[in-house]
Amino acid sequence: MIAATPEPPYLAVIFSSQRTPGDEGYGAMAERMVELAREQPGFLGVESARDAEGFGITVSYWRDEAAIATWKAHGEHAVAQHLGWEKWYASFQLRVCRVEREHGKGGA
Amino acid sequence: MIAATPEPPYLAVIFSSQRTPGDEGYGAMAERMVELAREQPGFLGVESARDAEGFGITVSYWRDEAAIATWKAHGEHAVAQHLGWEKWYASFQLRVCRVEREHGKGGA
């Protein structure tokens, strides 16, 4: 679902990843992380899509750098990051960006 | 596949969309647009994932605003944008961002 973000500027974290085969607890943890992210101060929204080959993109939107730093350091999230590195992701890239402008059709 | 982008800063265009049902020529046009984008000056890479429910995220990476503007105005791309608005996308949001930092594991 398209996130209903406020007027730019705000920040986006683009997380692109290739999953390893098998679930290995990933699905439940991914759901929990979205639930937890939504409770964080400065969280603005999240969008996520993963294809049948296990390649996925999750974009989370944040008010400022402090919000991103707090979320990155969250204890439960830190455990998930570690497991992601160790077993869930064959490869990933995380990009922190400043959203400068946007437009769209419906939904957001 | 994770795009092998250069050191930041560079620009990212996050295109989040919900497809309408049925193909209606979308698949072929989407492939053609990626092929064409790769030929554009200032193109740095592209990543794309769409789930079984038709929600997708495509992120394209660009050297600068001039590269984005030239691609936006490309004739064949303009036709695709029009068809996207008219029939392929129930909703979409396009966000232009400046990538400030990144890190990852493998692949990129």
mmCIF file with all atom_site columns, C-alpha atoms in Angstrom, chain B residues 25-101:
data_model
loop_
_atom_site.group_PDB
_atom_site.id
_atom_site.type_symbol
_atom_site.label_atom_id
_atom_site.label_alt_id
_atom_site.label_comp_id
_atom_site.label_asym_id
_atom_site.label_entity_id
_atom_site.label_seq_id
_atom_site.pdbx_PDB_ins_code
_atom_site.Cartn_x
_atom_site.Cartn_y
_atom_site.Cartn_z
_atom_site.occupancy
_atom_site.B_iso_or_equiv
_atom_site.pdbx_formal_charge
_atom_site.auth_seq_id
_atom_site.auth_comp_id
_atom_site.auth_asym_id
_atom_site.auth_atom_id
_atom_site.pdbx_PDB_model_num
ATOM 1  C CA . GLY B 1 25  ? 0.389  -4.657  -22.551 1.00 0.00 ? 25  GLY B CA 1
ATOM 2  C CA . TYR B 1 26  ? 2.023  -3.615  -19.284 1.00 0.00 ? 26  TYR B CA 1
ATOM 3  C CA . GLY B 1 27  ? 4.666  -6.354  -19.056 1.00 0.00 ? 27  GLY B CA 1
ATOM 4  C CA . ALA B 1 28  ? 6.168  -5.690  -22.469 1.00 0.00 ? 28  ALA B CA 1
ATOM 5  C CA . MET B 1 29  ? 6.157  -1.928  -21.930 1.00 0.00 ? 29  MET B CA 1
ATOM 6  C CA . ALA B 1 30  ? 7.772  -2.245  -18.489 1.00 0.00 ? 30  ALA B CA 1
ATOM 7  C CA . GLU B 1 31  ? 10.593 -4.337  -19.969 1.00 0.00 ? 31  GLU B CA 1
ATOM 8  C CA . ARG B 1 32  ? 11.050 -1.867  -22.799 1.00 0.00 ? 32  ARG B CA 1
ATOM 9  C CA . MET B 1 33  ? 11.202 1.064   -20.375 1.00 0.00 ? 33  MET B CA 1
ATOM 10 C CA . VAL B 1 34  ? 13.993 -0.581  -18.344 1.00 0.00 ? 34  VAL B CA 1
ATOM 11 C CA . GLU B 1 35  ? 15.906 -1.306  -21.555 1.00 0.00 ? 35  GLU B CA 1
ATOM 12 C CA . LEU B 1 36  ? 15.456 2.303   -22.699 1.00 0.00 ? 36  LEU B CA 1
ATOM 13 C CA . ALA B 1 37  ? 16.301 3.800   -19.283 1.00 0.00 ? 37  ALA B CA 1
ATOM 14 C CA . ARG B 1 38  ? 19.622 1.922   -19.305 1.00 0.00 ? 38  ARG B CA 1
ATOM 15 C CA . GLU B 1 39  ? 20.581 3.814   -22.476 1.00 0.00 ? 39  GLU B CA 1
ATOM 16 C CA . GLN B 1 40  ? 19.946 7.252   -21.000 1.00 0.00 ? 40  GLN B CA 1
ATOM 17 C CA . PRO B 1 41  ? 22.806 9.573   -20.065 1.00 0.00 ? 41  PRO B CA 1
ATOM 18 C CA . GLY B 1 42  ? 23.205 9.728   -16.289 1.00 0.00 ? 42  GLY B CA 1
ATOM 19 C CA . PHE B 1 43  ? 21.377 6.458   -15.616 1.00 0.00 ? 43  PHE B CA 1
ATOM 20 C CA . LEU B 1 44  ? 23.031 4.653   -12.679 1.00 0.00 ? 44  LEU B CA 1
ATOM 21 C CA . GLY B 1 45  ? 20.843 1.607   -12.078 1.00 0.00 ? 45  GLY B CA 1
ATOM 22 C CA . VAL B 1 46  ? 17.357 0.278   -11.357 1.00 0.00 ? 46  VAL B CA 1
ATOM 23 C CA . GLU B 1 47  ? 15.760 -2.112  -8.859  1.00 0.00 ? 47  GLU B CA 1
ATOM 24 C CA . SER B 1 48  ? 12.215 -3.425  -9.047  1.00 0.00 ? 48  SER B CA 1
ATOM 25 C CA . ALA B 1 49  ? 9.918  -5.776  -7.127  1.00 0.00 ? 49  ALA B CA 1
ATOM 26 C CA . ARG B 1 50  ? 6.199  -6.452  -7.480  1.00 0.00 ? 50  ARG B CA 1
ATOM 27 C CA . ASP B 1 51  ? 4.230  -8.801  -5.234  1.00 0.00 ? 51  ASP B CA 1
ATOM 28 C CA . ALA B 1 52  ? 1.427  -11.235 -6.080  1.00 0.00 ? 52  ALA B CA 1
ATOM 29 C CA . GLU B 1 53  ? -1.207 -8.603  -5.207  1.00 0.00 ? 53  GLU B CA 1
ATOM 30 C CA . GLY B 1 54  ? 0.118  -6.196  -7.843  1.00 0.00 ? 54  GLY B CA 1
ATOM 31 C CA . PHE B 1 55  ? 1.824  -3.769  -5.474  1.00 0.00 ? 55  PHE B CA 1
ATOM 32 C CA . GLY B 1 56  ? 5.268  -2.825  -6.717  1.00 0.00 ? 56  GLY B CA 1
ATOM 33 C CA . ILE B 1 57  ? 8.221  -0.561  -6.047  1.00 0.00 ? 57  ILE B CA 1
ATOM 34 C CA . THR B 1 58  ? 10.728 0.458   -8.720  1.00 0.00 ? 58  THR B CA 1
ATOM 35 C CA . VAL B 1 59  ? 13.688 2.597   -7.733  1.00 0.00 ? 59  VAL B CA 1
ATOM 36 C CA . SER B 1 60  ? 15.798 4.116   -10.497 1.00 0.00 ? 60  SER B CA 1
ATOM 37 C CA . TYR B 1 61  ? 19.076 5.879   -9.754  1.00 0.00 ? 61  TYR B CA 1
ATOM 38 C CA . TRP B 1 62  ? 20.375 8.939   -11.610 1.00 0.00 ? 62  TRP B CA 1
ATOM 39 C CA . ARG B 1 63  ? 23.432 11.155  -11.673 1.00 0.00 ? 63  ARG B CA 1
ATOM 40 C CA . ASP B 1 64  ? 21.581 14.474  -11.463 1.00 0.00 ? 64  ASP B CA 1
ATOM 41 C CA . GLU B 1 65  ? 18.315 16.351  -12.054 1.00 0.00 ? 65  GLU B CA 1
ATOM 42 C CA . ALA B 1 66  ? 19.139 16.901  -15.736 1.00 0.00 ? 66  ALA B CA 1
ATOM 43 C CA . ALA B 1 67  ? 19.261 13.133  -16.281 1.00 0.00 ? 67  ALA B CA 1
ATOM 44 C CA . ILE B 1 68  ? 15.849 12.707  -14.607 1.00 0.00 ? 68  ILE B CA 1
ATOM 45 C CA . ALA B 1 69  ? 14.343 15.547  -16.650 1.00 0.00 ? 69  ALA B CA 1
ATOM 46 C CA . THR B 1 70  ? 15.660 14.148  -19.937 1.00 0.00 ? 70  THR B CA 1
ATOM 47 C CA . TRP B 1 71  ? 14.279 10.680  -19.145 1.00 0.00 ? 71  TRP B CA 1
ATOM 48 C CA . LYS B 1 72  ? 10.908 12.098  -18.079 1.00 0.00 ? 72  LYS B CA 1
ATOM 49 C CA . ALA B 1 73  ? 10.613 13.950  -21.409 1.00 0.00 ? 73  ALA B CA 1
ATOM 50 C CA . HIS B 1 74  ? 11.727 11.006  -23.600 1.00 0.00 ? 74  HIS B CA 1
ATOM 51 C CA . GLY B 1 75  ? 9.031  10.422  -26.249 1.00 0.00 ? 75  GLY B CA 1
ATOM 52 C CA . GLU B 1 76  ? 8.510  6.694   -25.780 1.00 0.00 ? 76  GLU B CA 1
ATOM 53 C CA . HIS B 1 77  ? 8.605  7.103   -21.998 1.00 0.00 ? 77  HIS B CA 1
ATOM 54 C CA . ALA B 1 78  ? 6.039  9.890   -22.188 1.00 0.00 ? 78  ALA B CA 1
ATOM 55 C CA . VAL B 1 79  ? 3.654  7.538   -23.997 1.00 0.00 ? 79  VAL B CA 1
ATOM 56 C CA . ALA B 1 80  ? 4.219  4.905   -21.281 1.00 0.00 ? 80  ALA B CA 1
ATOM 57 C CA . GLN B 1 81  ? 3.595  7.485   -18.540 1.00 0.00 ? 81  GLN B CA 1
ATOM 58 C CA . HIS B 1 82  ? 0.312  8.424   -20.186 1.00 0.00 ? 82  HIS B CA 1
ATOM 59 C CA . LEU B 1 83  ? -0.825 4.790   -20.458 1.00 0.00 ? 83  LEU B CA 1
ATOM 60 C CA . GLY B 1 84  ? 0.268  4.198   -16.856 1.00 0.00 ? 84  GLY B CA 1
ATOM 61 C CA . TRP B 1 85  ? -1.915 7.035   -15.647 1.00 0.00 ? 85  TRP B CA 1
ATOM 62 C CA . GLU B 1 86  ? -4.840 6.023   -17.870 1.00 0.00 ? 86  GLU B CA 1
ATOM 63 C CA . LYS B 1 87  ? -4.994 2.266   -17.430 1.00 0.00 ? 87  LYS B CA 1
ATOM 64 C CA . TRP B 1 88  ? -2.081 0.389   -15.812 1.00 0.00 ? 88  TRP B CA 1
ATOM 65 C CA . TYR B 1 89  ? -1.984 1.958   -12.344 1.00 0.00 ? 89  TYR B CA 1
ATOM 66 C CA . ALA B 1 90  ? -4.904 2.153   -9.931  1.00 0.00 ? 90  ALA B CA 1
ATOM 67 C CA . SER B 1 91  ? -2.655 4.408   -7.860  1.00 0.00 ? 91  SER B CA 1
ATOM 68 C CA . PHE B 1 92  ? 0.982  5.438   -7.769  1.00 0.00 ? 92  PHE B CA 1
ATOM 69 C CA . GLN B 1 93  ? 3.356  7.788   -5.997  1.00 0.00 ? 93  GLN B CA 1
ATOM 70 C CA . LEU B 1 94  ? 6.652  9.054   -7.424  1.00 0.00 ? 94  LEU B CA 1
ATOM 71 C CA . ARG B 1 95  ? 9.231  10.490  -5.040  1.00 0.00 ? 95  ARG B CA 1
ATOM 72 C CA . VAL B 1 96  ? 12.481 12.148  -6.104  1.00 0.00 ? 96  VAL B CA 1
ATOM 73 C CA . CYS B 1 97  ? 15.216 11.857  -3.467  1.00 0.00 ? 97  CYS B CA 1
ATOM 74 C CA . ARG B 1 98  ? 18.869 12.620  -2.882  1.00 0.00 ? 98  ARG B CA 1
ATOM 75 C CA . VAL B 1 99  ? 20.763 9.544   -1.638  1.00 0.00 ? 99  VAL B CA 1
ATOM 76 C CA . GLU B 1 100 ? 23.051 10.696  1.155   1.00 0.00 ? 100 GLU B CA 1
ATOM 77 C CA . ARG B 1 101 ? 24.667 7.474   2.401   1.00 0.00 ? 101 ARG B CA 1
#
